JSON list of C-alpha atoms in Angstrom, two decimals:
[
{"chain": "A", "resi": 1, "resn": "MET", "atom": "CA", "xyz": [21.53, 7.05, 45.83]},
{"chain": "A", "resi": 2, "resn": "ALA", "atom": "CA", "xyz": [17.83, 7.12, 44.95]},
{"chain": "A", "resi": 3, "resn": "LYS", "atom": "CA", "xyz": [18.55, 9.19, 41.83]},
{"chain": "A", "resi": 4, "resn": "ALA", "atom": "CA", "xyz": [21.34, 6.80, 40.83]},
{"chain": "A", "resi": 5, "resn": "LEU", "atom": "CA", "xyz": [18.99, 3.83, 41.18]},
{"chain": "A", "resi": 6, "resn": "ARG", "atom": "CA", "xyz": [16.30, 5.48, 39.06]},
{"chain": "A", "resi": 7, "resn": "VAL", "atom": "CA", "xyz": [18.77, 6.52, 36.32]},
{"chain": "A", "resi": 8, "resn": "PHE", "atom": "CA", "xyz": [20.41, 3.10, 36.35]},
{"chain": "A", "resi": 9, "resn": "ALA", "atom": "CA", "xyz": [17.00, 1.41, 36.04]},
{"chain": "A", "resi": 10, "resn": "TRP", "atom": "CA", "xyz": [16.04, 3.67, 33.09]},
{"chain": "A", "resi": 11, "resn": "VAL", "atom": "CA", "xyz": [19.35, 3.03, 31.30]},
{"chain": "A", "resi": 12, "resn": "MET", "atom": "CA", "xyz": [19.07, -0.70, 31.89]},
{"chain": "A", "resi": 13, "resn": "GLY", "atom": "CA", "xyz": [15.47, -0.76, 30.70]},
{"chain": "A", "resi": 14, "resn": "LEU", "atom": "CA", "xyz": [16.18, 1.19, 27.53]},
{"chain": "A", "resi": 15, "resn": "ALA", "atom": "CA", "xyz": [19.31, -0.83, 26.74]},
{"chain": "A", "resi": 16, "resn": "CYS", "atom": "CA", "xyz": [17.69, -4.22, 27.28]},
{"chain": "A", "resi": 17, "resn": "THR", "atom": "CA", "xyz": [14.58, -3.29, 25.31]},
{"chain": "A", "resi": 18, "resn": "ALA", "atom": "CA", "xyz": [16.68, -2.01, 22.40]},
{"chain": "A", "resi": 19, "resn": "ILE", "atom": "CA", "xyz": [19.03, -5.02, 22.46]},
{"chain": "A", "resi": 20, "resn": "GLY", "atom": "CA", "xyz": [16.10, -7.41, 22.60]},
{"chain": "A", "resi": 21, "resn": "LEU", "atom": "CA", "xyz": [14.37, -5.74, 19.66]},
{"chain": "A", "resi": 22, "resn": "PHE", "atom": "CA", "xyz": [17.67, -5.78, 17.73]},
{"chain": "A", "resi": 23, "resn": "HIS", "atom": "CA", "xyz": [17.76, -9.57, 18.20]},
{"chain": "A", "resi": 24, "resn": "VAL", "atom": "CA", "xyz": [14.11, -9.95, 17.18]},
{"chain": "A", "resi": 25, "resn": "VAL", "atom": "CA", "xyz": [14.74, -8.00, 13.97]},
{"chain": "A", "resi": 26, "resn": "GLY", "atom": "CA", "xyz": [18.30, -9.18, 13.26]},
{"chain": "A", "resi": 27, "resn": "GLY", "atom": "CA", "xyz": [18.11, -12.86, 14.16]},
{"chain": "A", "resi": 28, "resn": "ASN", "atom": "CA", "xyz": [21.47, -14.61, 13.72]},
{"chain": "A", "resi": 29, "resn": "ALA", "atom": "CA", "xyz": [23.05, -11.42, 12.37]},
{"chain": "A", "resi": 30, "resn": "ALA", "atom": "CA", "xyz": [22.64, -9.90, 15.85]},
{"chain": "A", "resi": 31, "resn": "ILE", "atom": "CA", "xyz": [24.92, -12.54, 17.41]},
{"chain": "A", "resi": 32, "resn": "PRO", "atom": "CA", "xyz": [28.63, -11.82, 16.93]},
{"chain": "A", "resi": 33, "resn": "GLY", "atom": "CA", "xyz": [30.22, -14.56, 14.83]},
{"chain": "A", "resi": 34, "resn": "GLU", "atom": "CA", "xyz": [26.96, -16.46, 14.28]},
{"chain": "A", "resi": 35, "resn": "ALA", "atom": "CA", "xyz": [25.41, -14.96, 11.13]},
{"chain": "A", "resi": 36, "resn": "ASP", "atom": "CA", "xyz": [25.20, -18.43, 9.52]},
{"chain": "A", "resi": 37, "resn": "ALA", "atom": "CA", "xyz": [24.03, -20.39, 12.56]},
{"chain": "A", "resi": 38, "resn": "GLY", "atom": "CA", "xyz": [20.95, -21.75, 10.80]},
{"chain": "A", "resi": 39, "resn": "PRO", "atom": "CA", "xyz": [17.19, -21.50, 11.24]},
{"chain": "A", "resi": 40, "resn": "THR", "atom": "CA", "xyz": [16.96, -23.21, 14.64]},
{"chain": "A", "resi": 41, "resn": "LEU", "atom": "CA", "xyz": [19.32, -20.78, 16.36]},
{"chain": "A", "resi": 42, "resn": "ASP", "atom": "CA", "xyz": [17.78, -17.88, 14.42]},
{"chain": "A", "resi": 43, "resn": "SER", "atom": "CA", "xyz": [14.37, -18.82, 15.81]},
{"chain": "A", "resi": 44, "resn": "LEU", "atom": "CA", "xyz": [15.76, -19.25, 19.31]},
{"chain": "A", "resi": 45, "resn": "GLY", "atom": "CA", "xyz": [17.64, -15.94, 19.17]},
{"chain": "A", "resi": 46, "resn": "ARG", "atom": "CA", "xyz": [14.59, -14.02, 18.00]},
{"chain": "A", "resi": 47, "resn": "PHE", "atom": "CA", "xyz": [12.45, -15.64, 20.73]},
{"chain": "A", "resi": 48, "resn": "PHE", "atom": "CA", "xyz": [14.99, -14.77, 23.44]},
{"chain": "A", "resi": 49, "resn": "GLY", "atom": "CA", "xyz": [15.23, -11.28, 21.98]},
{"chain": "A", "resi": 50, "resn": "ALA", "atom": "CA", "xyz": [11.53, -10.83, 22.62]},
{"chain": "A", "resi": 51, "resn": "ILE", "atom": "CA", "xyz": [11.97, -12.06, 26.19]},
{"chain": "A", "resi": 52, "resn": "PHE", "atom": "CA", "xyz": [14.92, -9.71, 26.71]},
{"chain": "A", "resi": 53, "resn": "SER", "atom": "CA", "xyz": [12.78, -6.83, 25.43]},
{"chain": "A", "resi": 54, "resn": "GLY", "atom": "CA", "xyz": [10.17, -7.76, 28.03]},
{"chain": "A", "resi": 55, "resn": "TYR", "atom": "CA", "xyz": [12.89, -7.82, 30.67]},
{"chain": "A", "resi": 56, "resn": "GLY", "atom": "CA", "xyz": [13.87, -4.30, 29.63]},
{"chain": "A", "resi": 57, "resn": "LEU", "atom": "CA", "xyz": [10.24, -3.18, 29.83]},
{"chain": "A", "resi": 58, "resn": "ALA", "atom": "CA", "xyz": [10.10, -4.56, 33.39]},
{"chain": "A", "resi": 59, "resn": "TRP", "atom": "CA", "xyz": [13.08, -2.32, 34.28]},
{"chain": "A", "resi": 60, "resn": "LEU", "atom": "CA", "xyz": [11.29, 0.66, 32.69]},
{"chain": "A", "resi": 61, "resn": "TRP", "atom": "CA", "xyz": [8.14, -0.14, 34.66]},
{"chain": "A", "resi": 62, "resn": "ALA", "atom": "CA", "xyz": [10.18, -0.26, 37.89]},
{"chain": "A", "resi": 63, "resn": "ALA", "atom": "CA", "xyz": [11.91, 3.02, 37.08]},
{"chain": "A", "resi": 64, "resn": "ARG", "atom": "CA", "xyz": [8.52, 4.73, 36.67]},
{"chain": "A", "resi": 65, "resn": "GLN", "atom": "CA", "xyz": [7.25, 3.71, 40.11]},
{"chain": "A", "resi": 66, "resn": "ASP", "atom": "CA", "xyz": [7.41, 6.08, 43.04]},
{"chain": "A", "resi": 67, "resn": "PRO", "atom": "CA", "xyz": [9.31, 4.81, 44.89]},
{"chain": "A", "resi": 68, "resn": "VAL", "atom": "CA", "xyz": [11.27, 2.38, 42.74]},
{"chain": "A", "resi": 69, "resn": "PRO", "atom": "CA", "xyz": [10.33, -1.00, 44.31]},
{"chain": "A", "resi": 70, "resn": "ALA", "atom": "CA", "xyz": [13.32, -2.67, 45.96]},
{"chain": "A", "resi": 71, "resn": "LYS", "atom": "CA", "xyz": [11.82, -6.15, 45.66]},
{"chain": "A", "resi": 72, "resn": "VAL", "atom": "CA", "xyz": [11.44, -5.77, 41.88]},
{"chain": "A", "resi": 73, "resn": "VAL", "atom": "CA", "xyz": [14.98, -4.41, 41.51]},
{"chain": "A", "resi": 74, "resn": "ARG", "atom": "CA", "xyz": [16.35, -7.37, 43.45]},
{"chain": "A", "resi": 75, "resn": "TRP", "atom": "CA", "xyz": [14.42, -9.87, 41.29]},
{"chain": "A", "resi": 76, "resn": "LEU", "atom": "CA", "xyz": [15.54, -8.21, 38.07]},
{"chain": "A", "resi": 77, "resn": "ALA", "atom": "CA", "xyz": [19.13, -8.11, 39.33]},
{"chain": "A", "resi": 78, "resn": "ALA", "atom": "CA", "xyz": [18.95, -11.80, 40.25]},
{"chain": "A", "resi": 79, "resn": "VAL", "atom": "CA", "xyz": [17.71, -12.70, 36.76]},
{"chain": "A", "resi": 80, "resn": "PHE", "atom": "CA", "xyz": [20.59, -10.75, 35.20]},
{"chain": "A", "resi": 81, "resn": "LEU", "atom": "CA", "xyz": [23.06, -12.44, 37.54]},
{"chain": "A", "resi": 82, "resn": "LEU", "atom": "CA", "xyz": [21.62, -15.85, 36.60]},
{"chain": "A", "resi": 83, "resn": "GLY", "atom": "CA", "xyz": [22.35, -14.99, 32.96]},
{"chain": "A", "resi": 84, "resn": "GLY", "atom": "CA", "xyz": [25.98, -14.29, 33.88]},
{"chain": "A", "resi": 85, "resn": "VAL", "atom": "CA", "xyz": [26.20, -17.57, 35.80]},
{"chain": "A", "resi": 86, "resn": "GLY", "atom": "CA", "xyz": [24.78, -19.34, 32.74]},
{"chain": "A", "resi": 87, "resn": "ARG", "atom": "CA", "xyz": [27.54, -17.83, 30.62]},
{"chain": "A", "resi": 88, "resn": "LEU", "atom": "CA", "xyz": [30.14, -19.04, 33.14]},
{"chain": "A", "resi": 89, "resn": "LEU", "atom": "CA", "xyz": [28.66, -22.53, 32.94]},
{"chain": "A", "resi": 90, "resn": "SER", "atom": "CA", "xyz": [28.89, -22.39, 29.15]},
{"chain": "A", "resi": 91, "resn": "LEU", "atom": "CA", "xyz": [32.50, -21.27, 29.40]},
{"chain": "A", "resi": 92, "resn": "ALA", "atom": "CA", "xyz": [33.29, -24.19, 31.71]},
{"chain": "A", "resi": 93, "resn": "VAL", "atom": "CA", "xyz": [31.58, -26.74, 29.46]},
{"chain": "A", "resi": 94, "resn": "HIS", "atom": "CA", "xyz": [32.41, -25.42, 25.96]},
{"chain": "A", "resi": 95, "resn": "GLY", "atom": "CA", "xyz": [35.33, -23.00, 26.36]},
{"chain": "A", "resi": 96, "resn": "TRP", "atom": "CA", "xyz": [35.77, -19.36, 25.52]},
{"chain": "A", "resi": 97, "resn": "PRO", "atom": "CA", "xyz": [33.09, -17.70, 23.37]},
{"chain": "A", "resi": 98, "resn": "HIS", "atom": "CA", "xyz": [33.45, -14.64, 21.13]},
{"chain": "A", "resi": 99, "resn": "TRP", "atom": "CA", "xyz": [35.22, -11.79, 22.99]},
{"chain": "A", "resi": 100, "resn": "PHE", "atom": "CA", "xyz": [32.02, -9.73, 23.02]},
{"chain": "A", "resi": 101, "resn": "GLN", "atom": "CA", "xyz": [30.23, -12.50, 24.95]},
{"chain": "A", "resi": 102, "resn": "VAL", "atom": "CA", "xyz": [33.06, -12.43, 27.51]},
{"chain": "A", "resi": 103, "resn": "ALA", "atom": "CA", "xyz": [32.55, -8.68, 27.94]},
{"chain": "A", "resi": 104, "resn": "LEU", "atom": "CA", "xyz": [28.82, -9.25, 28.45]},
{"chain": "A", "resi": 105, "resn": "THR", "atom": "CA", "xyz": [29.61, -11.88, 31.08]},
{"chain": "A", "resi": 106, "resn": "VAL", "atom": "CA", "xyz": [31.67, -9.36, 33.03]},
{"chain": "A", "resi": 107, "resn": "ILE", "atom": "CA", "xyz": [28.78, -6.87, 32.90]},
{"chain": "A", "resi": 108, "resn": "GLU", "atom": "CA", "xyz": [26.25, -9.52, 33.94]},
{"chain": "A", "resi": 109, "resn": "LEU", "atom": "CA", "xyz": [28.35, -10.45, 36.97]},
{"chain": "A", "resi": 110, "resn": "ALA", "atom": "CA", "xyz": [29.40, -6.90, 37.94]},
{"chain": "A", "resi": 111, "resn": "PHE", "atom": "CA", "xyz": [26.10, -4.99, 37.79]},
{"chain": "A", "resi": 112, "resn": "PRO", "atom": "CA", "xyz": [23.86, -7.13, 40.05]},
{"chain": "A", "resi": 113, "resn": "PRO", "atom": "CA", "xyz": [25.83, -6.47, 43.26]},
{"chain": "A", "resi": 114, "resn": "VAL", "atom": "CA", "xyz": [25.44, -2.73, 42.58]},
{"chain": "A", "resi": 115, "resn": "TRP", "atom": "CA", "xyz": [21.69, -3.14, 42.12]},
{"chain": "A", "resi": 116, "resn": "PHE", "atom": "CA", "xyz": [21.39, -5.24, 45.27]},
{"chain": "A", "resi": 117, "resn": "TRP", "atom": "CA", "xyz": [23.22, -2.45, 47.12]},
{"chain": "A", "resi": 118, "resn": "LEU", "atom": "CA", "xyz": [21.07, 0.34, 45.60]},
{"chain": "A", "resi": 119, "resn": "ALA", "atom": "CA", "xyz": [17.77, -1.59, 45.57]},
{"chain": "A", "resi": 120, "resn": "ASP", "atom": "CA", "xyz": [16.10, 0.08, 48.53]},
{"chain": "A", "resi": 121, "resn": "ALA", "atom": "CA", "xyz": [17.61, 3.57, 48.07]},
{"chain": "A", "resi": 122, "resn": "ASP", "atom": "CA", "xyz": [14.45, 5.10, 46.62]},
{"chain": "A", "resi": 123, "resn": "GLU", "atom": "CA", "xyz": [12.16, 3.44, 49.17]},
{"chain": "A", "resi": 124, "resn": "ARG", "atom": "CA", "xyz": [14.38, 4.77, 51.99]},
{"chain": "A", "resi": 125, "resn": "ALA", "atom": "CA", "xyz": [14.37, 8.28, 50.50]},
{"chain": "A", "resi": 126, "resn": "PHE", "atom": "CA", "xyz": [10.59, 8.07, 50.08]},
{"chain": "A", "resi": 127, "resn": "GLN", "atom": "CA", "xyz": [10.15, 7.09, 53.75]},
{"chain": "A", "resi": 128, "resn": "GLU", "atom": "CA", "xyz": [12.42, 9.94, 54.89]},
{"chain": "A", "resi": 129, "resn": "GLN", "atom": "CA", "xyz": [10.45, 12.52, 52.90]},
{"chain": "A", "resi": 130, "resn": "ARG", "atom": "CA", "xyz": [7.03, 11.30, 54.00]},
{"chain": "A", "resi": 131, "resn": "PRO", "atom": "CA", "xyz": [5.40, 13.27, 56.85]},
{"chain": "A", "resi": 132, "resn": "ALA", "atom": "CA", "xyz": [5.00, 11.27, 60.07]},
{"chain": "A", "resi": 133, "resn": "GLY", "atom": "CA", "xyz": [1.73, 9.35, 60.26]},
{"chain": "A", "resi": 134, "resn": "THR", "atom": "CA", "xyz": [1.20, 9.30, 56.50]},
{"chain": "A", "resi": 135, "resn": "PRO", "atom": "CA", "xyz": [0.60, 5.78, 55.20]},
{"chain": "A", "resi": 136, "resn": "ALA", "atom": "CA", "xyz": [3.27, 4.42, 52.91]},
{"chain": "A", "resi": 137, "resn": "ALA", "atom": "CA", "xyz": [2.20, 4.25, 49.29]},
{"chain": "A", "resi": 138, "resn": "GLY", "atom": "CA", "xyz": [4.09, 1.64, 47.41]},
{"chain": "A", "resi": 139, "resn": "PRO", "atom": "CA", "xyz": [4.06, 0.70, 43.78]},
{"chain": "A", "resi": 140, "resn": "SER", "atom": "CA", "xyz": [1.13, -1.27, 42.50]},
{"chain": "A", "resi": 141, "resn": "LEU", "atom": "CA", "xyz": [0.75, -3.53, 39.54]},
{"chain": "A", "resi": 142, "resn": "PRO", "atom": "CA", "xyz": [-1.65, -2.45, 36.83]},
{"chain": "A", "resi": 143, "resn": "ASP", "atom": "CA", "xyz": [-5.17, -3.79, 37.21]},
{"chain": "A", "resi": 144, "resn": "PRO", "atom": "CA", "xyz": [-5.60, -6.55, 34.61]},
{"chain": "A", "resi": 145, "resn": "ALA", "atom": "CA", "xyz": [-9.36, -5.96, 34.36]}
]
């Protein structure tokens, strides 16, 4: 389970970073069916692309920790789930979007429960491998100074 969590975090991080950068570079052309959406949505899409890239980098950071921090995985999963809930809200208010957006909604609602389930797998494996009496070393944030 710990290996699955780490691989899943790496794949998620790489995918989100790449998708985000694609939106930063592509603007409206990166949104299915919205190539002519205008400068306001182009600006918004590129901005959110940058944020999504940062989200992907957060997954990559988590995947590099030893152990992968369960609390971070749960927060990142919750953010992804919130995105899926936002899409459901849009569907309820405005109707069905492009089919690709529907597929993304399914992914955004299906993956978070898996992450919530796997979140502490690496921490548990780390604790089981640690010799008795050894203090637990958890992930730390980089020192900003």
